[in-house]
Coordinates of C-alpha atoms and ligand atoms in Angstrom, one line a residue:
V1 CA 15.6 12.8 -25.0
K2 CA 15.5 16.3 -26.3
G3 CA 14.9 16.7 -22.6
I4 CA 14.2 19.8 -20.5
S5 CA 16.5 22.8 -21.2
R6 CA 15.9 25.9 -19.5
R7 CA 15.4 27.2 -22.1
H8 CA 11.8 25.7 -22.3
L9 CA 11.4 25.8 -18.2
L10 CA 12.1 29.5 -18.2
G11 CA 10.8 30.4 -22.1
A12 CA 8.0 27.3 -23.2
A13 CA 5.2 29.0 -25.3
G14 CA 4.1 25.7 -26.9
V15 CA 1.0 25.5 -25.4
A16 CA -1.6 28.3 -25.8
A17 CA -2.5 30.7 -23.2
A18 CA -5.7 30.5 -24.0
S19 CA -7.0 26.9 -23.1
L20 CA -5.1 26.7 -20.2
A21 CA -8.8 26.7 -17.9
P22 CA -6.7 26.1 -14.2
N23 CA -8.9 23.0 -13.6
A24 CA -8.1 21.1 -16.8
L25 CA -6.6 18.2 -16.4
A26 CA -7.1 17.5 -20.1
L27 CA -6.0 19.1 -23.5
P28 CA -7.3 19.0 -26.7
R29 CA -3.9 18.2 -29.1
S30 CA -5.3 20.8 -31.4
Q31 CA -4.4 23.5 -28.6
V32 CA -1.2 23.1 -28.4
R33 CA 1.0 24.9 -30.5
A34 CA 4.0 22.8 -30.7
W35 CA 6.0 20.9 -28.9
D36 CA 8.4 21.7 -26.3
V37 CA 9.4 18.7 -25.6
F38 CA 9.9 15.3 -27.5
T39 CA 10.3 12.0 -26.0
D40 CA 9.3 8.2 -26.6
V41 CA 7.8 7.3 -23.2
L42 CA 6.7 9.8 -20.1
V43 CA 7.5 8.3 -16.9
I44 CA 5.5 10.7 -14.4
G45 CA 6.4 10.3 -10.9
S46 CA 9.6 8.9 -9.8
G47 CA 8.3 6.3 -7.0
A48 CA 8.8 2.5 -7.0
A49 CA 6.4 1.7 -10.0
G50 CA 7.8 5.3 -12.1
L51 CA 11.5 3.9 -11.6
S52 CA 10.8 0.9 -12.3
A53 CA 8.8 1.2 -15.4
S54 CA 11.2 3.9 -16.5
I55 CA 14.0 1.3 -16.6
E56 CA 12.3 -1.1 -18.4
A57 CA 11.4 1.3 -20.9
R58 CA 14.6 2.2 -21.4
A59 CA 16.0 -1.3 -21.9
S60 CA 14.0 -1.9 -24.8
G61 CA 15.7 0.7 -26.3
V62 CA 13.4 3.5 -26.8
S63 CA 13.9 7.2 -24.5
V64 CA 12.6 7.7 -22.0
L65 CA 12.2 10.5 -19.8
L66 CA 11.0 10.3 -16.1
T67 CA 9.5 13.8 -14.3
E68 CA 8.7 13.9 -10.4
F69 CA 7.2 17.5 -8.7
L70 CA 8.9 17.2 -5.7
P71 CA 12.2 18.4 -5.6
V72 CA 13.4 15.0 -4.4
M73 CA 13.4 11.6 -6.1
G74 CA 11.1 8.4 -4.5
G75 CA 8.3 9.4 -3.0
A76 CA 6.5 7.5 0.0
S77 CA 9.0 3.9 -1.6
T78 CA 11.7 5.9 0.1
I79 CA 10.4 6.1 3.2
S80 CA 9.1 2.9 2.9
G81 CA 10.5 0.0 4.8
G82 CA 10.9 -1.7 1.7
V83 CA 9.4 -5.1 2.7
I84 CA 8.5 -6.7 -1.1
Y85 CA 6.0 -9.8 -0.9
A86 CA 8.1 -12.4 -3.0
G87 CA 8.2 -16.0 -3.1
G88 CA 7.4 -19.3 -5.0
G89 CA 10.6 -19.8 -4.8
T90 CA 13.2 -17.3 -4.9
S91 CA 16.5 -17.4 -4.5
L92 CA 16.7 -15.6 -0.9
Q93 CA 14.2 -18.8 0.1
R94 CA 15.9 -21.0 -1.3
A95 CA 19.4 -19.9 0.3
L96 CA 17.3 -20.7 3.6
R97 CA 15.9 -24.3 3.2
I98 CA 11.9 -22.5 3.1
E99 CA 10.4 -24.4 0.4
D100 CA 7.5 -22.5 -1.4
S101 CA 5.9 -23.0 -5.0
V102 CA 3.9 -20.3 -7.0
E103 CA 0.5 -22.6 -6.5
A104 CA 1.2 -22.3 -2.6
M105 CA 1.9 -18.6 -3.5
Y106 CA -1.2 -18.2 -6.0
N107 CA -3.6 -20.1 -3.1
Y108 CA -2.8 -17.7 -0.6
L109 CA -3.2 -14.1 -2.3
V110 CA -6.6 -15.8 -3.8
A111 CA -7.4 -16.4 0.0
A112 CA -6.3 -13.1 1.4
G113 CA -7.4 -11.4 -0.9
G114 CA -10.7 -11.7 -1.3
H115 CA -13.0 -10.9 -4.2
H116 CA -10.2 -9.8 -6.5
Q117 CA -11.5 -9.2 -9.7
Q118 CA -8.0 -9.4 -11.6
L119 CA -6.9 -13.1 -11.2
D120 CA -4.9 -12.9 -14.1
K121 CA -3.1 -10.2 -12.2
I122 CA -2.4 -12.6 -9.3
Q123 CA -0.9 -15.6 -11.2
R124 CA 1.6 -13.5 -13.3
Y125 CA 2.8 -12.1 -10.4
C126 CA 3.3 -15.1 -8.4
E127 CA 4.6 -17.1 -11.9
D128 CA 7.1 -14.9 -12.1
S129 CA 7.9 -13.8 -8.4
P130 CA 11.5 -15.9 -8.5
A131 CA 13.3 -13.8 -11.6
H132 CA 11.4 -10.4 -10.8
F133 CA 13.2 -10.7 -7.1
E134 CA 16.6 -11.5 -9.3
W135 CA 15.7 -8.2 -11.8
L136 CA 15.4 -6.7 -8.1
M137 CA 19.4 -7.8 -7.2
D138 CA 20.2 -7.1 -10.4
Q139 CA 19.1 -3.5 -9.5
G140 CA 22.0 -3.2 -6.6
I141 CA 19.4 -3.7 -3.8
T142 CA 20.8 -6.2 -0.9
Y143 CA 19.6 -8.8 1.2
R144 CA 20.9 -11.1 3.7
D145 CA 20.7 -15.0 4.0
R146 CA 19.0 -14.2 7.3
L147 CA 15.3 -15.5 8.3
S148 CA 13.6 -13.5 11.0
E149 CA 11.1 -15.9 13.8
L150 CA 9.2 -11.9 14.4
R151 CA 5.9 -11.2 12.5
V152 CA 7.2 -8.2 12.6
L153 CA 9.6 -5.6 10.5
P154 CA 12.9 -7.3 11.3
D155 CA 16.3 -5.2 11.2
W156 CA 18.3 -4.6 8.5
R157 CA 19.9 -8.2 9.4
E158 CA 17.3 -10.6 8.6
S159 CA 15.7 -10.3 5.5
L160 CA 12.9 -12.6 5.0
Y161 CA 10.1 -12.7 7.2
Y162 CA 6.0 -14.0 8.2
S163 CA 4.7 -10.3 6.9
A164 CA 1.8 -11.2 5.7
S165 CA -1.3 -13.2 8.0
E166 CA -0.4 -16.2 6.4
L167 CA -0.2 -17.8 9.6
D168 CA -3.9 -16.4 10.6
W169 CA -7.0 -18.1 11.1
P170 CA -8.5 -18.4 7.6
H171 CA -5.6 -18.1 5.8
R172 CA -3.6 -20.2 7.7
D173 CA -6.3 -23.6 6.8
A174 CA -6.5 -22.0 3.2
A175 CA -2.6 -23.1 2.0
S176 CA 0.5 -23.9 3.9
P177 CA 1.9 -20.7 5.8
V178 CA 5.2 -19.3 4.5
P179 CA 7.5 -16.5 4.8
R180 CA 7.9 -14.2 1.2
G181 CA 8.4 -10.9 3.1
H182 CA 11.9 -9.6 1.6
V183 CA 13.6 -7.0 3.2
P184 CA 16.2 -5.4 1.4
A185 CA 19.7 -4.9 4.1
A186 CA 19.8 -1.7 4.8
E187 CA 20.6 -1.1 8.2
G188 CA 18.0 1.1 10.7
S189 CA 15.2 0.1 9.0
N190 CA 15.5 1.6 5.8
G191 CA 14.8 -0.9 3.3
G192 CA 12.7 1.8 0.6
R193 CA 16.0 4.1 0.9
E194 CA 18.6 1.5 -0.3
L195 CA 15.5 -0.2 -2.7
V196 CA 14.7 3.5 -4.5
N197 CA 18.7 4.4 -4.5
A198 CA 19.0 1.4 -6.1
L199 CA 16.4 1.8 -9.0
L200 CA 17.5 6.1 -9.7
S201 CA 20.9 4.6 -10.1
S202 CA 19.5 2.0 -12.6
A203 CA 17.8 4.3 -14.4
K204 CA 21.0 7.5 -14.1
A205 CA 23.1 4.3 -15.1
A206 CA 20.1 3.1 -18.0
G207 CA 19.8 6.8 -19.7
V208 CA 17.0 7.5 -18.5
E209 CA 16.4 11.3 -18.3
L210 CA 15.4 12.6 -14.9
R211 CA 13.9 15.9 -13.9
S212 CA 12.2 17.0 -10.1
G213 CA 10.8 19.6 -9.6
V214 CA 8.7 19.5 -13.0
K215 CA 4.3 18.8 -11.7
A216 CA 2.5 17.3 -14.7
S217 CA -1.0 19.1 -15.0
Q218 CA -2.9 17.4 -17.9
L219 CA -2.8 15.2 -20.4
V220 CA -3.1 15.3 -24.6
T221 CA -5.1 13.5 -26.2
E222 CA -5.9 13.1 -29.8
D223 CA -9.2 13.6 -31.7
D224 CA -10.4 9.7 -30.9
G225 CA -8.8 9.7 -27.5
T226 CA -5.2 8.4 -27.8
V227 CA -3.2 9.8 -25.3
V228 CA -0.4 11.8 -27.1
G229 CA 1.6 13.8 -24.3
A230 CA 1.4 15.6 -21.3
V231 CA 1.9 19.0 -20.4
L232 CA 4.1 19.9 -17.3
D233 CA 4.5 23.0 -15.0
S234 CA 7.9 24.2 -13.6
I235 CA 8.0 27.8 -11.4
G236 CA 5.2 29.0 -13.1
Q237 CA 6.1 27.9 -16.7
R238 CA 4.5 25.1 -18.9
I239 CA 6.2 23.2 -21.5
S240 CA 4.3 20.4 -23.5
V241 CA 5.8 16.9 -23.9
R242 CA 5.2 14.9 -27.0
A243 CA 5.3 10.9 -25.4
R244 CA 5.4 8.9 -29.4
R245 CA 4.8 6.1 -27.6
G246 CA 3.0 6.2 -24.5
V247 CA 2.3 8.3 -21.0
V248 CA 3.3 6.1 -17.4
L249 CA 1.2 7.5 -14.7
A250 CA 2.9 6.8 -11.4
C251 CA 2.4 9.7 -9.6
G252 CA 1.2 7.3 -6.1
G253 CA -2.4 7.0 -4.7
F254 CA -4.7 10.2 -3.2
V255 CA -4.3 10.5 0.7
Q256 CA -3.5 13.3 0.8
N257 CA -5.6 15.0 -1.0
R258 CA -9.0 16.0 1.3
T259 CA -11.3 16.1 -1.1
M260 CA -11.3 13.2 -3.1
L261 CA -10.8 11.1 -0.1
E262 CA -13.8 12.4 1.2
L263 CA -15.4 11.8 -2.3
H264 CA -13.9 8.5 -2.5
A265 CA -12.7 6.7 0.8
P266 CA -14.8 8.5 3.7
E267 CA -13.9 5.5 6.3
L268 CA -10.5 6.4 5.2
A269 CA -10.9 9.9 5.7
R270 CA -11.1 9.9 8.9
C271 CA -8.5 7.5 10.0
S272 CA -5.5 9.6 12.3
V273 CA -2.4 9.4 10.3
P274 CA -2.4 10.0 5.9
F275 CA 0.8 7.0 5.0
S276 CA 2.4 8.5 2.8
G277 CA 5.0 10.9 1.1
A278 CA 3.7 14.3 0.7
G279 CA 3.0 14.0 -3.3
D280 CA 0.8 11.1 -2.9
N281 CA -2.6 13.9 -3.8
G282 CA -4.4 11.5 -6.3
D283 CA -3.3 14.1 -9.6
G284 CA -2.0 10.7 -12.1
I285 CA -5.4 9.6 -10.8
A286 CA -7.5 12.3 -11.3
M287 CA -5.7 13.3 -14.9
G288 CA -6.6 9.4 -16.1
M289 CA -9.9 9.8 -15.2
A290 CA -10.4 13.2 -17.0
V291 CA -9.4 11.3 -20.5
G292 CA -11.9 8.1 -19.9
G293 CA -10.3 6.3 -17.2
V294 CA -12.4 4.2 -14.3
G295 CA -11.5 4.3 -10.6
L296 CA -11.6 0.6 -8.8
R297 CA -11.6 -0.1 -5.1
M298 CA -11.2 3.7 -4.8
Q299 CA -12.7 3.0 -1.2
Q300 CA -10.9 0.8 -0.3
G301 CA -7.0 1.8 1.7
A302 CA -3.9 0.0 4.2
I303 CA -4.8 0.6 7.6
A304 CA -2.5 -0.3 10.1
M305 CA -3.6 -1.0 13.9
S306 CA -1.5 -3.8 15.7
L307 CA -2.2 -5.2 18.7
R308 CA 0.4 -7.5 18.8
E309 CA 3.4 -5.7 20.9
P310 CA 4.2 -6.5 24.0
E311 CA 1.8 -9.9 23.4
E312 CA -0.2 -10.0 26.1
V313 CA -1.7 -7.2 25.3
V314 CA -4.0 -9.9 23.5
S315 CA -5.6 -11.4 25.6
G316 CA -7.4 -8.1 26.3
L317 CA -10.6 -7.9 24.1
V318 CA -11.6 -5.6 21.7
V319 CA -15.6 -4.3 21.5
N320 CA -16.9 -1.5 19.4
A321 CA -19.6 1.7 20.7
N322 CA -22.2 -1.7 21.1
G323 CA -19.6 -2.9 23.8
T324 CA -19.3 -6.1 21.3
R325 CA -16.1 -8.3 19.7
F326 CA -15.7 -7.8 16.1
I327 CA -12.6 -9.1 15.4
A328 CA -9.6 -11.9 17.0
E329 CA -7.5 -9.3 18.7
D330 CA -4.3 -11.0 17.6
A331 CA -5.4 -10.5 14.1
H332 CA -3.1 -8.9 11.5
Q333 CA -2.5 -4.6 11.8
G334 CA -4.1 -4.8 7.8
A335 CA -7.4 -7.5 9.4
L336 CA -7.7 -5.3 12.4
G337 CA -7.2 -1.0 11.7
H338 CA -9.5 -2.6 8.7
A339 CA -12.8 -4.2 10.6
I340 CA -12.4 -1.1 13.6
S341 CA -12.6 1.2 10.7
R342 CA -15.8 -0.3 9.4
Q343 CA -17.5 -0.4 13.4
P344 CA -19.7 2.7 13.8
D345 CA -17.7 6.1 13.4
G346 CA -14.8 4.1 13.4
K347 CA -15.4 3.8 17.1
A348 CA -13.6 0.9 18.9
W349 CA -11.9 0.1 22.4
L350 CA -9.1 -2.0 23.6
I351 CA -10.3 -4.1 27.2
T352 CA -8.1 -4.6 29.7
D353 CA -7.3 -6.0 33.6
Q354 CA -4.9 -6.0 34.8
R355 CA -2.2 -8.5 33.7
S356 CA -3.1 -7.5 29.5
S357 CA -3.0 -3.9 31.3
Y358 CA -0.4 -2.0 29.0
T359 CA 2.0 -0.7 31.9
V360 CA 3.8 2.1 30.5
D361 CA 2.0 5.7 28.8
Q362 CA 0.5 5.2 25.2
D363 CA 0.9 7.6 23.3
E364 CA -0.3 5.9 19.9
R365 CA -4.0 5.2 21.7
P366 CA -4.9 6.9 24.6
L367 CA -6.4 5.5 28.1
V368 CA -9.6 6.4 28.2
A369 CA -11.7 5.0 31.6
Q370 CA -10.4 2.9 34.3
A371 CA -12.8 1.0 36.8
N372 CA -12.9 -2.1 39.4
S373 CA -15.3 -3.6 37.5
V374 CA -16.7 -4.1 33.8
G375 CA -20.3 -2.5 34.4
N376 CA -18.4 0.9 35.5
I377 CA -15.4 1.0 32.4
A378 CA -19.0 0.0 30.1
E379 CA -20.3 3.4 31.7
Q380 CA -18.4 5.5 31.3
L381 CA -18.0 4.8 27.8
G382 CA -21.4 5.0 27.6
F383 CA -22.3 1.8 25.9
P384 CA -25.8 -0.3 26.0
R385 CA -26.6 -1.2 29.2
G386 CA -25.5 -4.6 29.5
S387 CA -23.3 -5.1 26.6
L388 CA -19.6 -5.5 27.8
Q389 CA -20.7 -7.5 30.9
N390 CA -22.5 -10.2 28.7
T391 CA -19.8 -9.6 25.8
V392 CA -17.1 -10.4 28.8
A393 CA -19.0 -13.1 30.4
Y394 CA -19.8 -15.6 27.0
Y395 CA -15.4 -14.5 26.2
N396 CA -14.7 -15.6 29.5
R397 CA -16.6 -18.8 28.6
N398 CA -15.0 -19.6 26.3
A399 CA -11.8 -18.5 26.6
A400 CA -11.4 -21.2 30.1
N401 CA -12.3 -24.0 27.5
G402 CA -9.6 -22.5 25.3
I403 CA -11.9 -22.2 22.4
D404 CA -12.9 -18.7 20.9
P405 CA -15.8 -19.8 18.5
Q406 CA -16.5 -16.7 17.0
F407 CA -13.0 -14.9 16.4
H408 CA -10.3 -17.7 16.1
K409 CA -8.0 -16.2 18.1
A410 CA -4.7 -17.7 18.5
V411 CA -5.1 -21.0 21.7
D412 CA -2.2 -19.4 24.1
M413 CA -3.7 -15.5 23.8
L414 CA -7.0 -17.3 25.4
R415 CA -7.5 -16.9 29.2
P416 CA -10.3 -15.0 31.2
L417 CA -10.4 -11.2 31.5
Q418 CA -10.7 -11.1 35.1
G419 CA -8.8 -9.2 37.9
P420 CA -9.2 -5.1 38.1
P421 CA -8.3 -3.0 37.2
Y422 CA -10.5 -3.1 34.2
S423 CA -9.0 -0.4 31.8
A424 CA -10.2 0.9 28.1
W425 CA -7.8 2.2 25.3
D426 CA -9.3 4.1 22.7
L427 CA -8.4 2.5 18.8
S428 CA -10.5 4.4 17.3
S429 CA -9.6 5.6 13.2
G430 CA -9.8 9.6 14.1
N431 CA -8.3 9.4 17.9
A432 CA -5.7 6.5 18.2
I433 CA -2.9 6.0 15.5
T434 CA -4.0 4.7 12.6
R435 CA -1.6 5.0 10.0
V436 CA -3.5 5.3 6.7
Y437 CA -2.6 4.9 2.6
T438 CA -4.9 4.7 -0.7
L439 CA -5.1 1.2 -2.2
G440 CA -7.7 2.9 -4.7
G441 CA -6.8 3.3 -8.4
L442 CA -6.8 3.5 -12.3
H443 CA -8.5 0.2 -13.5
T444 CA -5.7 -1.2 -15.8
T445 CA -4.9 -4.8 -17.4
V446 CA -1.6 -6.9 -16.7
D447 CA 0.2 -4.7 -18.9
G448 CA -0.6 -1.3 -17.1
Q449 CA -3.4 0.2 -19.8
V450 CA -5.6 2.3 -18.5
I451 CA -8.9 0.7 -19.5
N452 CA -12.1 3.0 -19.7
G453 CA -15.5 2.9 -18.3
L454 CA -16.4 0.9 -21.6
G455 CA -14.1 -1.7 -20.9
D456 CA -11.6 -0.2 -23.7
N457 CA -8.0 0.2 -23.3
I458 CA -6.9 4.0 -24.0
P459 CA -4.5 4.4 -26.2
G460 CA -1.1 5.3 -25.3
L461 CA -1.7 5.7 -22.3
Y462 CA -0.5 3.5 -19.3
A463 CA -0.2 3.5 -14.8
A464 CA 1.3 1.3 -12.1
G465 CA 1.7 1.9 -8.7
R466 CA -0.8 3.2 -6.1
T467 CA -1.8 5.6 -9.0
S468 CA -3.7 2.1 -10.6
A469 CA -5.2 -0.3 -8.9
G470 CA -3.1 -3.4 -8.4
L471 CA -2.9 -6.7 -6.5
P472 CA -3.6 -5.0 -3.0
V473 CA -7.0 -5.0 -1.7
A474 CA -8.5 -4.1 1.4
P475 CA -7.8 -5.7 4.4
Y476 CA -4.6 -5.1 3.2
V477 CA -2.6 -8.5 5.4
V478 CA -0.2 -8.5 2.5
E479 CA 2.7 -7.0 3.5
G480 CA 5.3 -6.0 1.0
L481 CA 2.3 -6.7 -1.6
S482 CA 2.7 -3.0 -2.4
L483 CA 6.2 -2.4 -3.6
G484 CA 6.0 -5.8 -5.0
D485 CA 2.8 -4.9 -7.5
C486 CA 4.6 -1.4 -8.1
T487 CA 8.2 -2.7 -9.4
Y488 CA 6.4 -5.7 -11.0
F489 CA 3.3 -3.9 -12.7
G490 CA 6.0 -1.3 -13.6
R491 CA 8.3 -2.9 -14.8
R492 CA 5.2 -4.6 -16.9
A493 CA 3.8 -1.2 -17.8
G494 CA 7.1 0.3 -18.9
R495 CA 8.0 -2.2 -21.9
A496 CA 4.0 -2.3 -22.8
A497 CA 4.6 1.5 -23.1
A498 CA 7.5 1.5 -24.5
G499 CA 5.5 -1.2 -26.8
V500 CA 8.7 -3.3 -29.0
Ligands
FAD601 C1 6.6 4.4 6.2 C2 5.6 3.4 5.5 C3 6.5 2.9 5.4 C4 5.9 1.8 4.0 N1 6.6 0.1 4.2 C5 5.9 -0.4 3.0 C6 6.6 -1.8 2.8 O1 7.4 -1.6 3.4 N2 6.4 -2.3 1.6 C7 5.4 -1.7 1.4 O2 5.3 -2.7 0.2 N3 5.2 -0.6 0.9 C8 5.0 -0.1 1.8 N4 4.5 1.6 2.4 C9 3.1 1.4 1.3 C10 4.2 1.9 0.0 O3 5.2 2.7 0.3 C11 3.7 2.8 -1.3 O4 2.4 2.0 -1.4 C12 4.4 3.0 -2.5 O5 5.6 3.2 -2.1 C13 4.2 3.3 -3.4 O6 4.9 3.3 -4.7 P1 4.2 4.4 -6.0 O7 5.5 4.0 -6.8 O8 3.0 3.6 -6.8 O9 4.5 6.2 -5.4 P2 5.2 6.9 -4.4 O10 6.6 6.3 -3.6 O11 4.5 7.6 -3.2 O12 5.8 8.0 -5.8 C14 5.1 8.6 -6.5 C15 5.8 9.5 -7.1 O13 4.9 10.4 -7.4 C16 5.0 12.1 -7.7 N5 3.9 13.0 -8.2 C17 2.6 12.6 -7.7 N6 2.4 13.8 -8.4 C18 3.0 14.1 -8.8 C19 2.1 15.1 -10.5 N7 1.2 15.8 -10.9 N8 3.7 15.3 -11.5 C20 4.7 14.4 -10.9 N9 5.0 14.0 -10.5 C21 4.2 13.7 -9.1 C22 5.1 12.0 -6.2 O14 5.9 13.3 -5.8 C23 6.1 11.4 -5.4 O15 8.0 11.3 -5.8 C24 4.9 2.0 3.5 C25 4.5 3.1 3.3 C26 5.2 4.1 4.1 C27 4.5 5.5 4.2

């Protein structure tokens, strides 16, 4: 790599000043007077996707420059739990005598993936999952041979758990439940940091050139649409980078960009907590679209709302502004968060009786009504007359017989709601703590090539991680699939960009 030196940062002049329209996200090659920096592959963004892409591109023997616009590398991946959804018989599963197969994993992911358009991505991911897990360990990520009985992120002493909805209806009927959430053995739930540190060390050792504090702002294209480089901004200077083989966009999603969020995903925009690093402002997606890339599933997000702790609370009822139930209260946090966001105005409440009530003050979901009768709760919340009473009466009748014909709540959580005081806890997307990040992004092939509106690949352009529309879909019930997708398809994009 002919890297970015101090001279380039201070004196870059390769981009014609007249061409620098402030909002332009793409620049014709003809307007680049001279390139400031040359590399084979340019990777933009240093999260799990960008690091995996750069390691693999470099392993192909080509020069790689990775740029990150924040001062610190790692993005949202660093603050994550580091859980990776892997299976099909990984070495950790085998060590714990967990039986799994590629077919079982595929069947589950297809069932949980709703209407995923790209079954070839799911297929490759499952087939290569055991080998991909070995690759992660080869980068220096460590795991412990211990299985957690819990269905929430275990502490660092246990490295395998049911992170997804395998045990929930209807998925438990679609495929045999198998634990596939692989958690790095990092003290204090710092799995993401362990993951990123390992990938960073690997990238450095392999000879990837890493530059932080440098923001990519424009892709450079030839007349025929081929992406041949990018323009970077650093401390007010503009640097033109010629990428001889390809550019990989790995800039994360767009949950920090209010304008994009309100435009593409209004249901996500009203969720209270954007859950990501500060860099997820849609740059990669916007740059890709500016050269013809299409967005896929742009309205979808991972929205988390869990009622599983303490367990007793789940025997309450979740209702919308019509006073009706719409989901099993013990649903996976991704299913519950998603379902709430789709109710009228994103509003929902948890109704508890004395037994199912929280016993301590709730910061995450405010207590908004308390009364000695269900009718009085309904009145305080402004529900249509009689609706909540009907909902509770129907639910109670069935719960007394151990069934939930509408939503199949687990039998051990079913019991009639009775015994004042009754309480209502606000679960609305905008009022309760509702964590969200985006899942939509650039449409890509299985090798990360960005696809345009006509279905053709854009030469020279690749995307991975949350800049692309990968395996994760809404409702996001497969925890660990985002980082699994970032690392696996990041690697594929890096290899394809290197083109060797
Ligand atoms: C607290 C938390 C816990 C989570 N836990 C898990 C988990 O356990 N398992 C899981 O699968 N998922 C988890 N997630 C989600 C997961 O972390 C993200 O989906 C994933 O890290 C996205 O990786 P990425 O590489 O696509 O983007 P990021 O890790 O966000 O990296 C993108 C990088 O690109 C940089 N960038 C952006 N624009 C530019 C630009 N113009 N020029 C240069 N650089 C740019 C950003 O600054 C950022 O550093 C969690 C998320 C959070 C917030």
